[in-house]
Short mmCIF file of C-alpha atoms in Angstrom, two decimals:
data_model
loop_
_atom_site.label_atom_id
_atom_site.label_comp_id
_atom_site.label_asym_id
_atom_site.label_seq_id
_atom_site.Cartn_x
_atom_site.Cartn_y
_atom_site.Cartn_z
CA MET A 1 -81.43 -21.77 149.89
CA GLY A 2 -78.19 -24.01 149.61
CA ARG A 3 -74.42 -22.45 150.17
CA LYS A 4 -73.79 -22.80 146.45
CA GLU A 5 -76.96 -20.94 145.89
CA HIS A 6 -76.52 -18.70 148.63
CA SER A 7 -72.71 -17.84 147.42
CA MET A 8 -73.83 -17.58 143.97
CA LYS A 9 -76.06 -14.70 144.76
CA GLU A 10 -73.89 -12.71 147.54
CA LYS A 11 -71.41 -12.62 143.64
CA GLU A 12 -74.63 -11.11 141.68
CA LEU A 13 -75.08 -8.66 144.61
CA ARG A 14 -71.71 -7.51 144.18
CA LYS A 15 -71.32 -7.32 141.11
CA GLY A 16 -74.35 -4.94 140.80
CA HIS A 17 -73.32 -3.29 143.91
CA ILE A 18 -69.56 -2.26 141.43
CA ILE A 19 -71.35 -2.16 138.93
CA ASP A 20 -74.01 0.90 140.73
CA ALA A 21 -70.22 2.44 142.13
CA ALA A 22 -68.64 2.47 138.38
CA GLU A 23 -71.61 3.78 136.97
CA ARG A 24 -71.40 6.88 139.48
CA VAL A 25 -67.89 6.97 138.74
CA PHE A 26 -67.59 6.58 135.03
CA PHE A 27 -70.65 8.92 134.73
CA SER A 28 -69.68 12.37 136.64
CA LYS A 29 -65.97 11.96 135.71
CA GLY A 30 -66.30 9.82 132.37
CA PHE A 31 -64.74 6.90 131.02
CA GLU A 32 -61.34 7.87 129.79
CA ASN A 33 -60.81 10.20 133.51
CA ALA A 34 -61.95 7.53 135.50
CA SER A 35 -59.95 4.66 136.93
CA MET A 36 -59.84 1.51 138.65
CA ASP A 37 -59.08 3.62 141.97
CA ASN A 38 -61.96 5.59 142.11
CA VAL A 39 -63.83 2.82 141.54
CA ALA A 40 -63.02 0.53 144.09
CA LYS A 41 -63.28 3.67 146.86
CA GLU A 42 -67.18 4.25 145.59
CA ALA A 43 -67.64 0.76 146.30
CA GLY A 44 -66.03 0.55 149.48
CA PHE A 45 -64.05 -2.56 148.09
CA THR A 46 -60.14 -3.04 147.73
CA LYS A 47 -59.30 -2.83 144.41
CA LYS A 48 -57.92 -6.29 144.23
CA THR A 49 -61.78 -7.40 145.12
CA ILE A 50 -63.15 -5.23 141.62
CA TYR A 51 -59.90 -7.41 140.01
CA MET A 52 -62.14 -10.48 141.56
CA TYR A 53 -65.33 -9.88 139.52
CA PHE A 54 -63.78 -7.46 135.94
CA SER A 55 -61.43 -9.10 134.67
CA SER A 56 -60.34 -4.86 133.37
CA LYS A 57 -62.23 -1.48 133.40
CA GLU A 58 -64.06 -1.68 130.19
CA GLN A 59 -65.31 -4.84 131.58
CA ILE A 60 -67.05 -3.14 133.24
CA TYR A 61 -68.48 -0.78 131.05
CA PHE A 62 -69.62 -3.09 129.20
CA GLU A 63 -71.90 -4.49 132.32
CA ILE A 64 -73.25 -0.45 131.55
CA MET A 65 -73.66 -0.63 127.97
CA ILE A 66 -75.73 -3.71 128.93
CA ARG A 67 -77.70 -1.94 130.66
CA GLY A 68 -78.41 0.59 128.34
CA TYR A 69 -79.54 -1.91 125.54
CA ARG A 70 -81.79 -2.86 127.69
CA LEU A 71 -83.14 0.31 129.29
CA LEU A 72 -83.24 1.24 124.60
CA ILE A 73 -85.70 -2.38 124.26
CA ALA A 74 -87.72 -1.84 127.15
CA LYS A 75 -88.51 1.92 125.74
CA LEU A 76 -89.21 0.51 122.42
CA GLU A 77 -91.29 -1.73 123.70
CA ASN A 78 -93.40 0.33 125.87
CA ASN A 79 -93.80 2.47 122.79
CA PHE A 80 -94.52 -0.25 120.91
CA LYS A 81 -97.68 -1.50 123.24
CA GLU A 82 -99.33 1.72 124.33
CA LYS A 83 -100.25 2.82 120.84
CA LYS A 84 -100.87 0.63 117.49
CA GLN A 85 -98.91 1.00 114.86
CA VAL A 86 -101.15 1.17 111.92
CA ASN A 87 -98.62 1.17 109.41
CA ALA A 88 -94.90 0.62 109.20
CA LEU A 89 -94.42 4.65 108.79
CA ASP A 90 -96.40 4.72 111.97
CA GLU A 91 -93.20 2.27 113.42
CA LEU A 92 -90.89 3.24 112.15
CA ARG A 93 -91.67 7.00 113.81
CA THR A 94 -91.90 4.98 116.95
CA ILE A 95 -88.33 3.25 116.92
CA PHE A 96 -87.34 7.04 116.29
CA LEU A 97 -88.67 8.37 118.88
CA SER A 98 -87.14 6.30 121.39
CA PHE A 99 -84.54 6.81 120.46
CA TYR A 100 -84.96 10.61 121.32
CA GLN A 101 -86.67 9.66 124.40
CA PHE A 102 -83.53 7.40 125.17
CA SER A 103 -81.11 10.05 124.72
CA GLN A 104 -82.95 12.58 126.87
CA GLU A 105 -84.12 10.62 129.78
CA CYS A 106 -81.32 7.69 130.33
CA ALA A 107 -78.83 10.33 128.76
CA PRO A 108 -75.50 9.01 130.78
CA TYR A 109 -76.42 4.85 129.05
CA PHE A 110 -77.35 6.96 125.73
CA LYS A 111 -73.47 8.28 125.80
CA ALA A 112 -71.77 5.50 126.97
CA ILE A 113 -73.15 3.68 123.55
CA MET A 114 -73.18 6.21 121.06
CA GLU A 115 -69.52 6.44 122.65
CA TYR A 116 -69.64 1.93 121.96
CA GLU A 117 -70.73 2.11 118.39
CA THR A 118 -67.88 4.93 117.45
CA LYS A 119 -65.19 3.43 118.86
CA ASP A 120 -62.82 0.68 117.04
CA CYS A 121 -63.46 -2.54 118.50
CA ASP A 122 -59.49 -3.17 119.13
CA GLN A 123 -60.15 -1.12 122.33
CA TYR A 124 -61.70 -3.12 123.64
CA THR A 125 -59.72 -5.94 123.97
CA GLY A 126 -60.09 -6.68 128.23
CA VAL A 127 -63.19 -7.74 127.66
CA GLU A 128 -64.48 -10.89 127.77
CA ASP A 129 -66.18 -12.45 125.08
CA ALA A 130 -69.30 -12.91 126.81
CA ALA A 131 -69.94 -9.45 127.32
CA ILE A 132 -68.73 -8.35 123.71
CA HIS A 133 -72.07 -11.15 123.01
CA GLU A 134 -74.85 -10.13 124.47
CA CYS A 135 -73.93 -6.56 123.56
CA TYR A 136 -74.44 -7.75 119.86
CA GLU A 137 -77.28 -9.45 120.45
CA LEU A 138 -79.38 -6.68 122.35
CA GLY A 139 -78.02 -4.34 119.36
CA GLU A 140 -79.88 -7.51 116.62
CA GLN A 141 -82.83 -6.94 118.83
CA ILE A 142 -83.02 -3.09 117.64
CA PHE A 143 -81.61 -4.00 114.23
CA SER A 144 -84.60 -6.33 114.38
CA TYR A 145 -86.89 -3.29 115.32
CA LEU A 146 -85.84 -1.78 112.34
CA SER A 147 -85.89 -4.50 109.66
CA LYS A 148 -89.42 -5.73 109.99
CA SER A 149 -90.84 -2.06 109.92
CA LEU A 150 -88.41 -2.00 107.54
CA ASP A 151 -90.38 -5.86 105.72
CA ARG A 152 -93.72 -4.14 106.09
CA GLY A 153 -93.57 -1.16 104.27
CA LYS A 154 -92.28 -3.27 101.60
CA GLU A 155 -95.55 -5.99 101.87
CA GLU A 156 -97.22 -2.22 102.00
CA GLY A 157 -95.81 -0.52 99.18
CA SER A 158 -94.46 2.05 100.89
CA VAL A 159 -91.17 0.88 101.12
CA ARG A 160 -88.41 0.66 98.13
CA LYS A 161 -89.03 -3.11 97.46
CA GLU A 162 -85.17 -3.65 95.94
CA LEU A 163 -84.11 -2.51 99.36
CA ASP A 164 -82.98 -5.20 101.23
CA SER A 165 -84.47 -4.86 104.96
CA GLU A 166 -81.40 -6.44 107.22
CA LYS A 167 -78.01 -4.18 105.87
CA THR A 168 -80.79 -0.68 105.29
CA ALA A 169 -81.57 -1.73 108.94
CA MET A 170 -78.33 -1.30 109.58
CA ILE A 171 -77.53 1.86 107.49
CA LEU A 172 -80.57 3.28 109.44
CA TRP A 173 -78.71 2.45 113.01
CA ALA A 174 -75.92 4.43 111.18
CA PHE A 175 -76.71 7.50 110.46
CA THR A 176 -79.49 7.84 113.42
CA VAL A 177 -75.90 7.20 115.70
CA GLY A 178 -74.35 9.92 113.49
CA VAL A 179 -77.06 12.39 113.72
CA PHE A 180 -77.57 12.28 117.77
CA ASN A 181 -73.80 12.60 118.03
CA THR A 182 -74.19 15.39 115.75
CA ARG A 183 -76.91 16.54 117.57
CA GLU A 184 -74.79 16.42 121.47
CA ARG A 185 -71.51 17.56 119.91
CA LYS A 186 -72.65 20.43 117.69
CA LYS A 187 -75.15 21.51 119.37
CA ASP A 188 -73.81 25.31 118.80
CA TYR A 189 -72.69 25.17 115.78
CA LEU A 190 -75.39 23.97 114.37
CA LYS A 191 -77.37 27.59 116.53
CA VAL A 192 -74.91 29.57 115.84
CA TYR A 193 -73.39 29.22 112.20
CA HIS A 194 -77.01 27.75 110.62
CA ASN A 195 -79.43 29.09 112.45
CA VAL A 196 -80.58 24.85 113.43
CA SER A 197 -81.92 24.16 116.72
CA PRO A 198 -81.16 20.90 117.62
CA GLU A 199 -84.63 19.15 117.60
CA ASP A 200 -85.04 20.50 114.04
CA PHE A 201 -81.62 18.58 113.38
CA VAL A 202 -83.13 15.19 114.26
CA THR A 203 -86.67 15.84 112.85
CA ASP A 204 -85.44 17.21 109.47
CA SER A 205 -82.94 14.10 109.47
CA PHE A 206 -85.63 11.86 110.23
CA HIS A 207 -87.79 13.10 107.58
CA MET A 208 -85.05 12.97 104.85
CA MET A 209 -84.10 9.04 105.99
CA MET A 210 -87.62 8.33 105.08
CA HIS A 211 -87.55 10.19 101.37
CA LEU A 212 -84.69 7.99 100.84
CA ILE A 213 -86.07 4.30 101.41
CA GLY A 214 -89.59 5.67 100.11
CA VAL A 215 -90.74 4.75 96.89
CA LYS A 216 -90.94 7.64 95.08
CA GLY A 217 -90.10 9.57 98.59
CA GLU A 218 -93.55 9.09 100.17
CA ILE A 219 -93.14 7.36 102.65
#
């Protein structure tokens, strides 16, 4: 390995080490309460060294979200491979189930993504364009699962043909984000005032979503 290659590898290892440390800090303290000083201490570096690799706390946050998106996509891919999807409804169930499993098994990453999805883009002015673009690209991969399933449903005659698959995929994603945010933030309210468990709320939301896009509500 040449000197240049060794230097690049060392840089990537240090960046990964910093992100690992930031995850521990952000996940335990919360992003808003954490500081770059906290990250530097956890990583065992000076704050000056941290800034050599990342321009801001928000920049590191995006790197963590990128990890989360990759885990979610891996979950989707694995679930699609494990069981053959007989029809579009099976595919949509698998996608929604993957979201739910990800929210349970990778809760800190799920929370990071949900917070990103519900914040204004202007709040991430210190983030490099490459990281933002990668998040967008990974999000598009998720949309592609939804849009392809919707296309299949229209071909099968189970999804309303007048729906634009790409726009509907974006709406379904927004719907899903809202459902999971409500489940997490309002779980006590759902139980006490409506006698609805968070799990039933998610399941009922999925059935309603399917009813709205299905032909005569039959899907």
